[in-house]
Tab-separated table of C-alpha atoms and ligand atoms in Angstrom:
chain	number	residue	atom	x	y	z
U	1	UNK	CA	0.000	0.000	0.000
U	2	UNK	CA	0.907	3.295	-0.805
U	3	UNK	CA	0.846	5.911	1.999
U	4	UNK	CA	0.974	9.667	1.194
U	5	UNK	CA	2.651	12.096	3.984
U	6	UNK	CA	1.826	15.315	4.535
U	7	UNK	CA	3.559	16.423	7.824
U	8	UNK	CA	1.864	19.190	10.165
U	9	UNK	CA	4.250	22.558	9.389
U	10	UNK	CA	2.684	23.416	12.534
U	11	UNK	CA	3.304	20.811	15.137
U	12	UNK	CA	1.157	20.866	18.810
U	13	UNK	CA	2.746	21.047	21.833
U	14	UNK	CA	3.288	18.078	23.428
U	15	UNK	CA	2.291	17.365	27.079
U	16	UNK	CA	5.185	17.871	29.158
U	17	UNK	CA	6.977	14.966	31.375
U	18	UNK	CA	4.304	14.192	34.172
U	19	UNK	CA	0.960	16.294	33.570
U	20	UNK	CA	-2.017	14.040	33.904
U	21	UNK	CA	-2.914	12.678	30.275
U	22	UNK	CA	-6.262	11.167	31.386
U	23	UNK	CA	-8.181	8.864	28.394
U	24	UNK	CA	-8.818	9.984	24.955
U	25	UNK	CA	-8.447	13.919	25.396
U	26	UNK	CA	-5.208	14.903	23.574
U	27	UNK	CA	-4.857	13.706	19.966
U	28	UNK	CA	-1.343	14.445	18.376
U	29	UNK	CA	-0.203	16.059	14.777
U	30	UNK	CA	-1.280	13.446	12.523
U	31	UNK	CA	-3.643	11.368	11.225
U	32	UNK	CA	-4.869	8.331	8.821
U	33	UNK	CA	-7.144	8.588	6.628
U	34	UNK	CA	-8.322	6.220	3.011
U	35	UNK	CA	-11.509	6.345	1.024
U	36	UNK	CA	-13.455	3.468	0.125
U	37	UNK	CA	-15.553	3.856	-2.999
U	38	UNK	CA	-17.718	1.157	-4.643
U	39	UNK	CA	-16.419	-0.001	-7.771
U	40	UNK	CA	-13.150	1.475	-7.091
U	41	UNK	CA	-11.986	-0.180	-3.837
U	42	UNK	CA	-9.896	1.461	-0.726
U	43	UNK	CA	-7.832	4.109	-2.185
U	44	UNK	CA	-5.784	7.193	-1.171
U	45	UNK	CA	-3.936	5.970	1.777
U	46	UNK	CA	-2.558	9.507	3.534
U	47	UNK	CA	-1.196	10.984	6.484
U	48	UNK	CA	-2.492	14.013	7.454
U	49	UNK	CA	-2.709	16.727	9.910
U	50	UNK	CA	-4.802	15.964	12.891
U	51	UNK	CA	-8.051	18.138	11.042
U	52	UNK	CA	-11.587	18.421	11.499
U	53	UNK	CA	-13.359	16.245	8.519
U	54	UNK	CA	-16.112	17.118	6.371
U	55	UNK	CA	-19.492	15.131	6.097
U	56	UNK	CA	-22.960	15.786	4.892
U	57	UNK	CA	-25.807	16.273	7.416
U	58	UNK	CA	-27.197	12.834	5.868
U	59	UNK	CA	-23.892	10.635	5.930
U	60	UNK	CA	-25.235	7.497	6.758
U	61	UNK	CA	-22.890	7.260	10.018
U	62	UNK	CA	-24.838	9.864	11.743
U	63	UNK	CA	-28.270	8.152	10.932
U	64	UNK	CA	-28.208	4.179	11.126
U	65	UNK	CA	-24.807	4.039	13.301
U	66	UNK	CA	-22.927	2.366	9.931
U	67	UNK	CA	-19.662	2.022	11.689
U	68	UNK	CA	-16.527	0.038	13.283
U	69	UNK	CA	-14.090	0.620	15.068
U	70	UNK	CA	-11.095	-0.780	16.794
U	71	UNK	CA	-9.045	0.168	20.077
U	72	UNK	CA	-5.055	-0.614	20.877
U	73	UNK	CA	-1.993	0.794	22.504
U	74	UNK	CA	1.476	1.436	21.493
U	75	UNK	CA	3.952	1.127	24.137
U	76	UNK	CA	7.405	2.811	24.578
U	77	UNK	CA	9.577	-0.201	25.827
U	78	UNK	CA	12.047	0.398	28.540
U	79	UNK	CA	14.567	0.126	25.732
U	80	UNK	CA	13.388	3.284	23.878
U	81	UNK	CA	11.844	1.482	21.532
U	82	UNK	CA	7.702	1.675	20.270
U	83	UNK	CA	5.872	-1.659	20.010
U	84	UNK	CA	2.530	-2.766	19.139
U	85	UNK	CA	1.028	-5.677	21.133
U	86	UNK	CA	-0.722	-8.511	18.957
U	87	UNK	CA	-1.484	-5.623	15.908
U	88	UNK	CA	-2.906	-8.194	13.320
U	89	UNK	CA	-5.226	-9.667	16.424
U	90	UNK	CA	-7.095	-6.183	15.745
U	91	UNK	CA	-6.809	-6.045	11.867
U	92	UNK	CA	-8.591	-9.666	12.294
U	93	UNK	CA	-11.364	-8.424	14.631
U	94	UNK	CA	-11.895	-5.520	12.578
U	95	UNK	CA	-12.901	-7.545	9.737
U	96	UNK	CA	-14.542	-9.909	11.561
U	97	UNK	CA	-16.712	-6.485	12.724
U	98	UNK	CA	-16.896	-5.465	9.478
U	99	UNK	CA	-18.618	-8.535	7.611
U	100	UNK	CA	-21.121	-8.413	10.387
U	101	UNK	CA	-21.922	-4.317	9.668
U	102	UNK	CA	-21.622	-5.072	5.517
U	103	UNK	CA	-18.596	-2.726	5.774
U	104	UNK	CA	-16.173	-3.489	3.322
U	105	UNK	CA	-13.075	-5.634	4.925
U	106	UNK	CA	-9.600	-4.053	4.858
U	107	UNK	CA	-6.384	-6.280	3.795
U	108	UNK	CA	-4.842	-7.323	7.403
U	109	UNK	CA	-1.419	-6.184	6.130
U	110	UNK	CA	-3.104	-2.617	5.097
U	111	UNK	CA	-4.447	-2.379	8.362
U	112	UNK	CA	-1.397	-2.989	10.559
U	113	UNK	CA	0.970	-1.036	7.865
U	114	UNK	CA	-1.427	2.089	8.395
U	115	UNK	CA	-0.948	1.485	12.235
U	116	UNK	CA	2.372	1.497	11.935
U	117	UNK	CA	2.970	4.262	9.770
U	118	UNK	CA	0.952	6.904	11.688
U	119	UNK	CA	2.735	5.845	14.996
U	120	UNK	CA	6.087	5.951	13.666
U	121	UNK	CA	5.289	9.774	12.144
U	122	UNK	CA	3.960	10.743	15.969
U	123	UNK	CA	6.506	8.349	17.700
U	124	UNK	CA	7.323	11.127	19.609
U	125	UNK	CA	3.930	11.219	21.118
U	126	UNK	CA	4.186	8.005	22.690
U	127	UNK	CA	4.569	9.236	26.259
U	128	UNK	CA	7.532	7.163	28.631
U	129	UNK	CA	5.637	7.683	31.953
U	130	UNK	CA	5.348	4.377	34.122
U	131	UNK	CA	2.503	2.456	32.669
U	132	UNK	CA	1.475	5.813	30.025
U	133	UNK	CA	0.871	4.575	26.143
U	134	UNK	CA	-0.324	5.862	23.244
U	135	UNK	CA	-3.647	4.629	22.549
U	136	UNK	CA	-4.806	3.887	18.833
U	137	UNK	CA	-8.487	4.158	17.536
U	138	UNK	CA	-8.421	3.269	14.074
U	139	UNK	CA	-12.337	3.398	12.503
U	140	UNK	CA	-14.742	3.188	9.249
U	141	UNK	CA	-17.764	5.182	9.095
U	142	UNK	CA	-20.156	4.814	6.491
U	143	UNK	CA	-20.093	8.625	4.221
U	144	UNK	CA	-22.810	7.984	1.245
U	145	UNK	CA	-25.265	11.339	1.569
U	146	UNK	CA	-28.749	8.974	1.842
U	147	UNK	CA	-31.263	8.761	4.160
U	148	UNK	CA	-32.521	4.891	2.464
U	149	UNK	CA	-31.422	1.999	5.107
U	150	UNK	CA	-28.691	0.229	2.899
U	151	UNK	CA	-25.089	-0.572	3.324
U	152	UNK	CA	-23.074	2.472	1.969
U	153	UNK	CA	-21.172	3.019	-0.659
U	154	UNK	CA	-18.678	5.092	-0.066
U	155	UNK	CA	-16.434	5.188	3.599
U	156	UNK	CA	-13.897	6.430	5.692
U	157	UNK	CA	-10.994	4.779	7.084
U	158	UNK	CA	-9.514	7.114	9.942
U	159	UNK	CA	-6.690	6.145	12.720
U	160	UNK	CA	-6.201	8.913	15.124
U	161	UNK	CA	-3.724	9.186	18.100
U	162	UNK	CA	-4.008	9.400	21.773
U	163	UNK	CA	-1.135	9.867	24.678
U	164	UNK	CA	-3.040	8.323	27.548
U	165	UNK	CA	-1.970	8.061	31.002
U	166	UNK	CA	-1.851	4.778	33.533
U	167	UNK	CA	-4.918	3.413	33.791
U	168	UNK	CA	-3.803	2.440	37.584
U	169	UNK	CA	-1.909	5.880	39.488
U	170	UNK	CA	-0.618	4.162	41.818
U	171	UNK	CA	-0.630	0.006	41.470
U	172	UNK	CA	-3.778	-2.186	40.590
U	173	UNK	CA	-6.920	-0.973	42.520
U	174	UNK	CA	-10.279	-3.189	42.860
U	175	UNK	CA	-13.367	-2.274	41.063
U	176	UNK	CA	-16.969	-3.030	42.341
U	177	UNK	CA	-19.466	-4.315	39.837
U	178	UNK	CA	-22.657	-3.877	39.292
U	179	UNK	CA	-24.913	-6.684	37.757
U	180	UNK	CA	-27.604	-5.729	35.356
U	181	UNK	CA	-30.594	-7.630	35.848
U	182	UNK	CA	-33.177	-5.168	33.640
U	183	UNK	CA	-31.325	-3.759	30.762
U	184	UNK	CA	-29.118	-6.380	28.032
U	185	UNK	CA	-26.489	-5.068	25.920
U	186	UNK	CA	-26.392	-7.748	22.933
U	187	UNK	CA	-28.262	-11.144	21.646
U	188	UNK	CA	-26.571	-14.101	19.701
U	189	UNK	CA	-27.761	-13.350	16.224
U	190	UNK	CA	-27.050	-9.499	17.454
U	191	UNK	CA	-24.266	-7.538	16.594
U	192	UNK	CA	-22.045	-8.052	20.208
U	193	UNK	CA	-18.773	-9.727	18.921
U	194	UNK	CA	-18.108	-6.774	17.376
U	195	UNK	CA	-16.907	-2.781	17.939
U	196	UNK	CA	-19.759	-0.739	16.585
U	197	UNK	CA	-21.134	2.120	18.138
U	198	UNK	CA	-24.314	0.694	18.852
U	199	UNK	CA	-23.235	-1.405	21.376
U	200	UNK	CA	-21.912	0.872	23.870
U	201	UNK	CA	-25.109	3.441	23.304
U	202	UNK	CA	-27.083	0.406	24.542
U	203	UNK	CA	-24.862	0.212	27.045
U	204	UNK	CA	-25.107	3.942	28.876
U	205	UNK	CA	-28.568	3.289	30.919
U	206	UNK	CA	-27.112	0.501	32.722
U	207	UNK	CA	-23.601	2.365	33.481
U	208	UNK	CA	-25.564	5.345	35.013
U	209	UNK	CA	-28.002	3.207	36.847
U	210	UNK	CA	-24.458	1.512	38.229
U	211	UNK	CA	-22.804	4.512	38.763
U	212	UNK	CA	-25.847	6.710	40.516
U	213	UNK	CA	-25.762	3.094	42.898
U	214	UNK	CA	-22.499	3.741	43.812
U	215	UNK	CA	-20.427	0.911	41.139
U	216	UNK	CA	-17.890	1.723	38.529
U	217	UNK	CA	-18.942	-1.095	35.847
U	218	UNK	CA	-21.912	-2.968	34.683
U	219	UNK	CA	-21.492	-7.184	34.230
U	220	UNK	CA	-23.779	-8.097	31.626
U	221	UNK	CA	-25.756	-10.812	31.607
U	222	UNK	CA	-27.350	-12.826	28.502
U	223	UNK	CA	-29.709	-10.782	26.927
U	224	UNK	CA	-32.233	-13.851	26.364
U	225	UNK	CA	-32.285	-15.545	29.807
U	226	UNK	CA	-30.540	-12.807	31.790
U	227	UNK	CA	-29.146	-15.664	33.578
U	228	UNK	CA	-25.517	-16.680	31.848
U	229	UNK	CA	-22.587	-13.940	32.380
U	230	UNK	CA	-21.777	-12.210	29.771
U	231	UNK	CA	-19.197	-9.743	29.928
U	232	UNK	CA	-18.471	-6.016	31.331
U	233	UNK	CA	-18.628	-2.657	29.666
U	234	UNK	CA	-15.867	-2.746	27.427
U	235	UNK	CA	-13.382	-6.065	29.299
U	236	UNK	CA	-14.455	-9.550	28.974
U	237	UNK	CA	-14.514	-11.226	32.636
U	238	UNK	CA	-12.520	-13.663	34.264
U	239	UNK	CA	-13.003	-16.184	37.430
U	240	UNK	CA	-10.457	-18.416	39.397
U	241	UNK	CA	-12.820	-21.098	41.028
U	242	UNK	CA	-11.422	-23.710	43.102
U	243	UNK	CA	-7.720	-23.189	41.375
U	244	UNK	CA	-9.559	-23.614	37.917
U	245	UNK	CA	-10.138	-20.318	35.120
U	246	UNK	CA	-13.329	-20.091	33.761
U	247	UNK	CA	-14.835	-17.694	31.355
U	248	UNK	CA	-17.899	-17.075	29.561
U	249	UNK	CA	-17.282	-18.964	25.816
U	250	UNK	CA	-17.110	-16.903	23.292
U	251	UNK	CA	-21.115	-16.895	21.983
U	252	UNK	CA	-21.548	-14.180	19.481
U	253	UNK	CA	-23.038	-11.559	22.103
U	254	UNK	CA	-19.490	-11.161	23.822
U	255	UNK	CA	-16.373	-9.096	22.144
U	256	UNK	CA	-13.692	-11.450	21.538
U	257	UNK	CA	-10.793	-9.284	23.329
U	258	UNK	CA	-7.283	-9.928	22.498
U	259	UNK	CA	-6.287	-9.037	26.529
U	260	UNK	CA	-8.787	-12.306	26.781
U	261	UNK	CA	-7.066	-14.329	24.111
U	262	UNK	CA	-3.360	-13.265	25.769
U	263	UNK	CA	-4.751	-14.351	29.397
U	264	UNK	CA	-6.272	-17.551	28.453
U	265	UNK	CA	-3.115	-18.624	26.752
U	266	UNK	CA	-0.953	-17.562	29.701
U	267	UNK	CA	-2.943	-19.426	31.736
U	268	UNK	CA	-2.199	-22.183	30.137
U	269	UNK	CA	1.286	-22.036	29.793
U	270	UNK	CA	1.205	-21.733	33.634
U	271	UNK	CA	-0.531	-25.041	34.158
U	272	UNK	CA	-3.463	-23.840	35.036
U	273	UNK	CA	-7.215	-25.423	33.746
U	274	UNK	CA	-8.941	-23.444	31.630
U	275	UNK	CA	-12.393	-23.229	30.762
U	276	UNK	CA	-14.217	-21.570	28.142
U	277	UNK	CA	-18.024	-22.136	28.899
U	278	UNK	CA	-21.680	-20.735	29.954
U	279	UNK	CA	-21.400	-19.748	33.320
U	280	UNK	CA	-25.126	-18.708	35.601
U	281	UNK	CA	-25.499	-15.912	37.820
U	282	UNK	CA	-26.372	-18.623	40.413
U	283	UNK	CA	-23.290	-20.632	39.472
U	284	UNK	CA	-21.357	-17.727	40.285
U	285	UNK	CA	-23.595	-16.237	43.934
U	286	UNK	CA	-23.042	-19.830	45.298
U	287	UNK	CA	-19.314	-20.011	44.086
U	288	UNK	CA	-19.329	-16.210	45.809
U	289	UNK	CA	-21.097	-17.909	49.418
U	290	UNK	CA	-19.255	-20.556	49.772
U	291	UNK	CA	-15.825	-19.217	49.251
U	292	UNK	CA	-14.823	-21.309	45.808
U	293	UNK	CA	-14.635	-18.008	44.472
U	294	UNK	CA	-11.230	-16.891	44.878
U	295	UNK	CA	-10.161	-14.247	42.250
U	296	UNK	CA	-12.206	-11.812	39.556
U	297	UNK	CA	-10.685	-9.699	37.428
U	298	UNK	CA	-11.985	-7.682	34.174
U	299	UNK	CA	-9.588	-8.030	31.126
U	300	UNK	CA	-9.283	-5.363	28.333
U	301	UNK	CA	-6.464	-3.226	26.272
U	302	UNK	CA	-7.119	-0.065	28.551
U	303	UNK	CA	-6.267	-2.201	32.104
U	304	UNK	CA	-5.170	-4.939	31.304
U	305	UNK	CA	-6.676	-6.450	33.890
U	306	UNK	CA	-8.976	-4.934	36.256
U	307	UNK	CA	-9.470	-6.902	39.903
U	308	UNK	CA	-12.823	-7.133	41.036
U	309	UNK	CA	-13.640	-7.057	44.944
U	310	UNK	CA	-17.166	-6.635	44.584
U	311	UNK	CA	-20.073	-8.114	42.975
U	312	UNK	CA	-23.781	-6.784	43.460
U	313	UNK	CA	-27.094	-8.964	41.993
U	314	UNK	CA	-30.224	-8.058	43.092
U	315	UNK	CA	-30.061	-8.160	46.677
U	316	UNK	CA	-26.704	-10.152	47.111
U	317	UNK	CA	-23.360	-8.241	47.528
U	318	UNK	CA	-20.648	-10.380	47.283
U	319	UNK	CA	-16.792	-9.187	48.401
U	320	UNK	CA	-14.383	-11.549	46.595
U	321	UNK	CA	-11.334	-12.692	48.398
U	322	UNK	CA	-10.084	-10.147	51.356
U	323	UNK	CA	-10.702	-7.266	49.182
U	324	UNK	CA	-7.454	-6.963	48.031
U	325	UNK	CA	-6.007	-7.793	44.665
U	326	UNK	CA	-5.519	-11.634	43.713
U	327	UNK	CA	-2.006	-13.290	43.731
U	328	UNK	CA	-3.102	-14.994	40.300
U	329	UNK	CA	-4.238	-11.318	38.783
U	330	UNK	CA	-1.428	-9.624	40.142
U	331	UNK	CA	0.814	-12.413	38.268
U	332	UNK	CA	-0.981	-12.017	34.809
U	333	UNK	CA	-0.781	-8.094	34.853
U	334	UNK	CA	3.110	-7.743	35.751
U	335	UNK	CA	3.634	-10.703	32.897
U	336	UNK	CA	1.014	-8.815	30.329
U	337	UNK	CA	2.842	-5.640	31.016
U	338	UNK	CA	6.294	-7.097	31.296
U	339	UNK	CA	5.806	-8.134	27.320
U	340	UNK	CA	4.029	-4.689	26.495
U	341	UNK	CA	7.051	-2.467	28.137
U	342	UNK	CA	9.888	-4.738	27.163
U	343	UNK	CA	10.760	-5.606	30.374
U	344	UNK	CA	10.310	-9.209	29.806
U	345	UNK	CA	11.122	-11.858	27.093
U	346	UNK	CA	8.653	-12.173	24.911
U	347	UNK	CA	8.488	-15.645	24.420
U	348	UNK	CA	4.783	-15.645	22.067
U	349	UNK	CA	6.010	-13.622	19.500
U	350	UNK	CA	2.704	-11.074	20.765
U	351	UNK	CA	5.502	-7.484	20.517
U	352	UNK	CA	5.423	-6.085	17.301
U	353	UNK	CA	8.164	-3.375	17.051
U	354	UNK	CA	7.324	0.145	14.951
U	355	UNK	CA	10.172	1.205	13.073
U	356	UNK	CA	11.649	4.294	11.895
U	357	UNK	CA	11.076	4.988	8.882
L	401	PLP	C1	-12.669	-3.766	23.511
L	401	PLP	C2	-13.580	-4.555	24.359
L	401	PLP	C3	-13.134	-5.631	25.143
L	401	PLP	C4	-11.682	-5.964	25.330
L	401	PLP	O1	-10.986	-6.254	24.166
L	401	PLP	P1	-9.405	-6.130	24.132
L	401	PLP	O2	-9.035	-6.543	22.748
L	401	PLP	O3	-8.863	-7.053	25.152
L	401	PLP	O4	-9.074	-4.710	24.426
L	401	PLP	C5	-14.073	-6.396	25.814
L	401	PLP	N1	-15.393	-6.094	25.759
L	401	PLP	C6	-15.863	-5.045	25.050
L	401	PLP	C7	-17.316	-4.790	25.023
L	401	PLP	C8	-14.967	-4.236	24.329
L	401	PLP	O5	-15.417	-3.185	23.663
């Protein structure tokens, strides 16, 4: 692929060494962007100024929510050097979101090429704060001026850039969860597996109804039976029972996260059981009562994993372990981390390194 550069002749300033970067606020002096036309195929593969971007009132995007998008991290290692973690687990995803939203796939080499070019133009972005990355949002959005409801023909490709800071200020902190008994967030048959807009609108009620209640995140159950655990806002979940891992299967209604993937396959390598399967509310309150329930933790690109101390359904509160942060969740998030930073050996192959061009 061809990738035109046009640099910024008038670059931002940069956040300076330790001021708080927060999530998703600061973008940095360039962007991606490629048109899709029908007939005609992805085309015009640029770098840009960071720019506003033109669209008609009646783009589809803004109407029937025609869009995908994907979320990822590049990482200054403790060597100086920017790396990607797993980069063609999110040009897979993407397409896998894509055929389910008739938006037209993107070649996997494309995808992680554009990633890599944009970073390397704003490596100097990437922050070098303890735990600080850049985060990536590469997306599609449907452009075609029509109010009819029909896949588009024309789109968008866009990545845009993000310094963020540590998710955790000061070491891994417990979240209490809230579990949503009224409102779902996907069916199998839906559109859950993948990252569309859509899914996280549905997803607002619940988190304010959680939030107003006093809980930072919303566990989802199945939106046909409400009874089978689905996943949290935007990190799949994670139990240790009695020494064993289990995790709701993969189903159709649940995002397939690559932090999920990594864990699973860690896991594994550690010795540990493993099991990918339908797991019930009840399954999990009695686990919760009777003390087989040693360790929760979310899992997701922006925490890597997230312990859980609490658990509210209905009228049961459950606190998980002592309250503190699991020996086994601890382990996984220095060993995720480790690989991400380069402060470990990467023995999977998941550290893809950006280089200068
Ligand atoms: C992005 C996301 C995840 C986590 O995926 P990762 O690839 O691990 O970042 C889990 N659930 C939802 C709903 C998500 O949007």
């Amino acid at each position: 692929m061809e990738i035109k550069v046009t640099k910024t002749t008038s670059p931002k300033e940069k956040p300076k060494k330790g001021e708080k970067l927060g999530f998703g606020k600061i973008f940095t002096d360039h962007m991606f962007i490629m048109n899709y036309t029908e007939g005609k195929g992805w085309h015009d593969a640029r770098i840009v100024p960071y720019q506003d971007i033109s669209l008609a009132p009646s783009a589809m995007v803004f109407h029937y929510g025609q869009e995908m998008f994907e979320g990822m991290k590049a990482y200054r290692g403790v060597d100086g050097n920017i790396y990607l973690f797993r980069p063609d687990m999110n040009a897979k995803r993407a397409n896998n979101s894509s055929r389910r939203l008739c938006i037209p796939e993107i070649p996997e080499e494309d995808f992680v090429e554009a990633v890599k070019a944009v970073v390397d133009i704003d490596r100097d972005w990437v922050p070098s704060e303890e735990g600080t990355s850049l985060y990536i949002r590469p997306f599609v959005i449907a452009t075609d001026a029509f109010l009819g409801v029909a896949p588009s023909k024309t789109y968008l490709f866009m990545i845009i850039l993000s310094p963020s800071g540590a998710y955790y200020e000061s070491g891994l902190e417990p979240v209490a969860i809230w579990i949503e008994d009224e409102y779902v967030r996907a069916v199998r048959g839906g559109m859950g597996f993948t990252k569309t807009g859509g899914n996280y609108v549905a997803s607002l009620a619940a988190q304010v109804k959680a939030h107003d209640s006093g809980y930072s995140q919303v566990l989802w159950l199945d939106g046909v039976e409400r009874k089978y655990i689905e996943e949290v806002g935007a990190m799949n979940i994670c139990f240790k029972i009695n020494g064993k891992i289990v995790t709701p299967a993969l189903n159709g209604s649940i995002l397939p996260g690559i932090t999920r993937d990594s864990i699973i396959k860690v896991c594994k390598d550690w010795g540990y059981e493993v099991e990918e399967r339908k797991i019930s509310v009840d399954e999990l309150v009695a686990a919760a009562k009777d003390g087989s329930l040693e360790e929760v933790f979310g899992t997701g690109t922006a925490a890597v994993v997230s312990p859980v101390n609490k658990l509210r359904y209905e009228d049961d509160v459950m606190n998980i372990g002592d309250g503190k942060i699991g020996p086994l969740t601890q382990k996984l998030y220095d060993e995720l981390t480790g690989i991400q930073w380069a402060k470990r050996e990467d023995t999977r192959g998941w550290r893809v390194l950006v280089d200068k061009a």
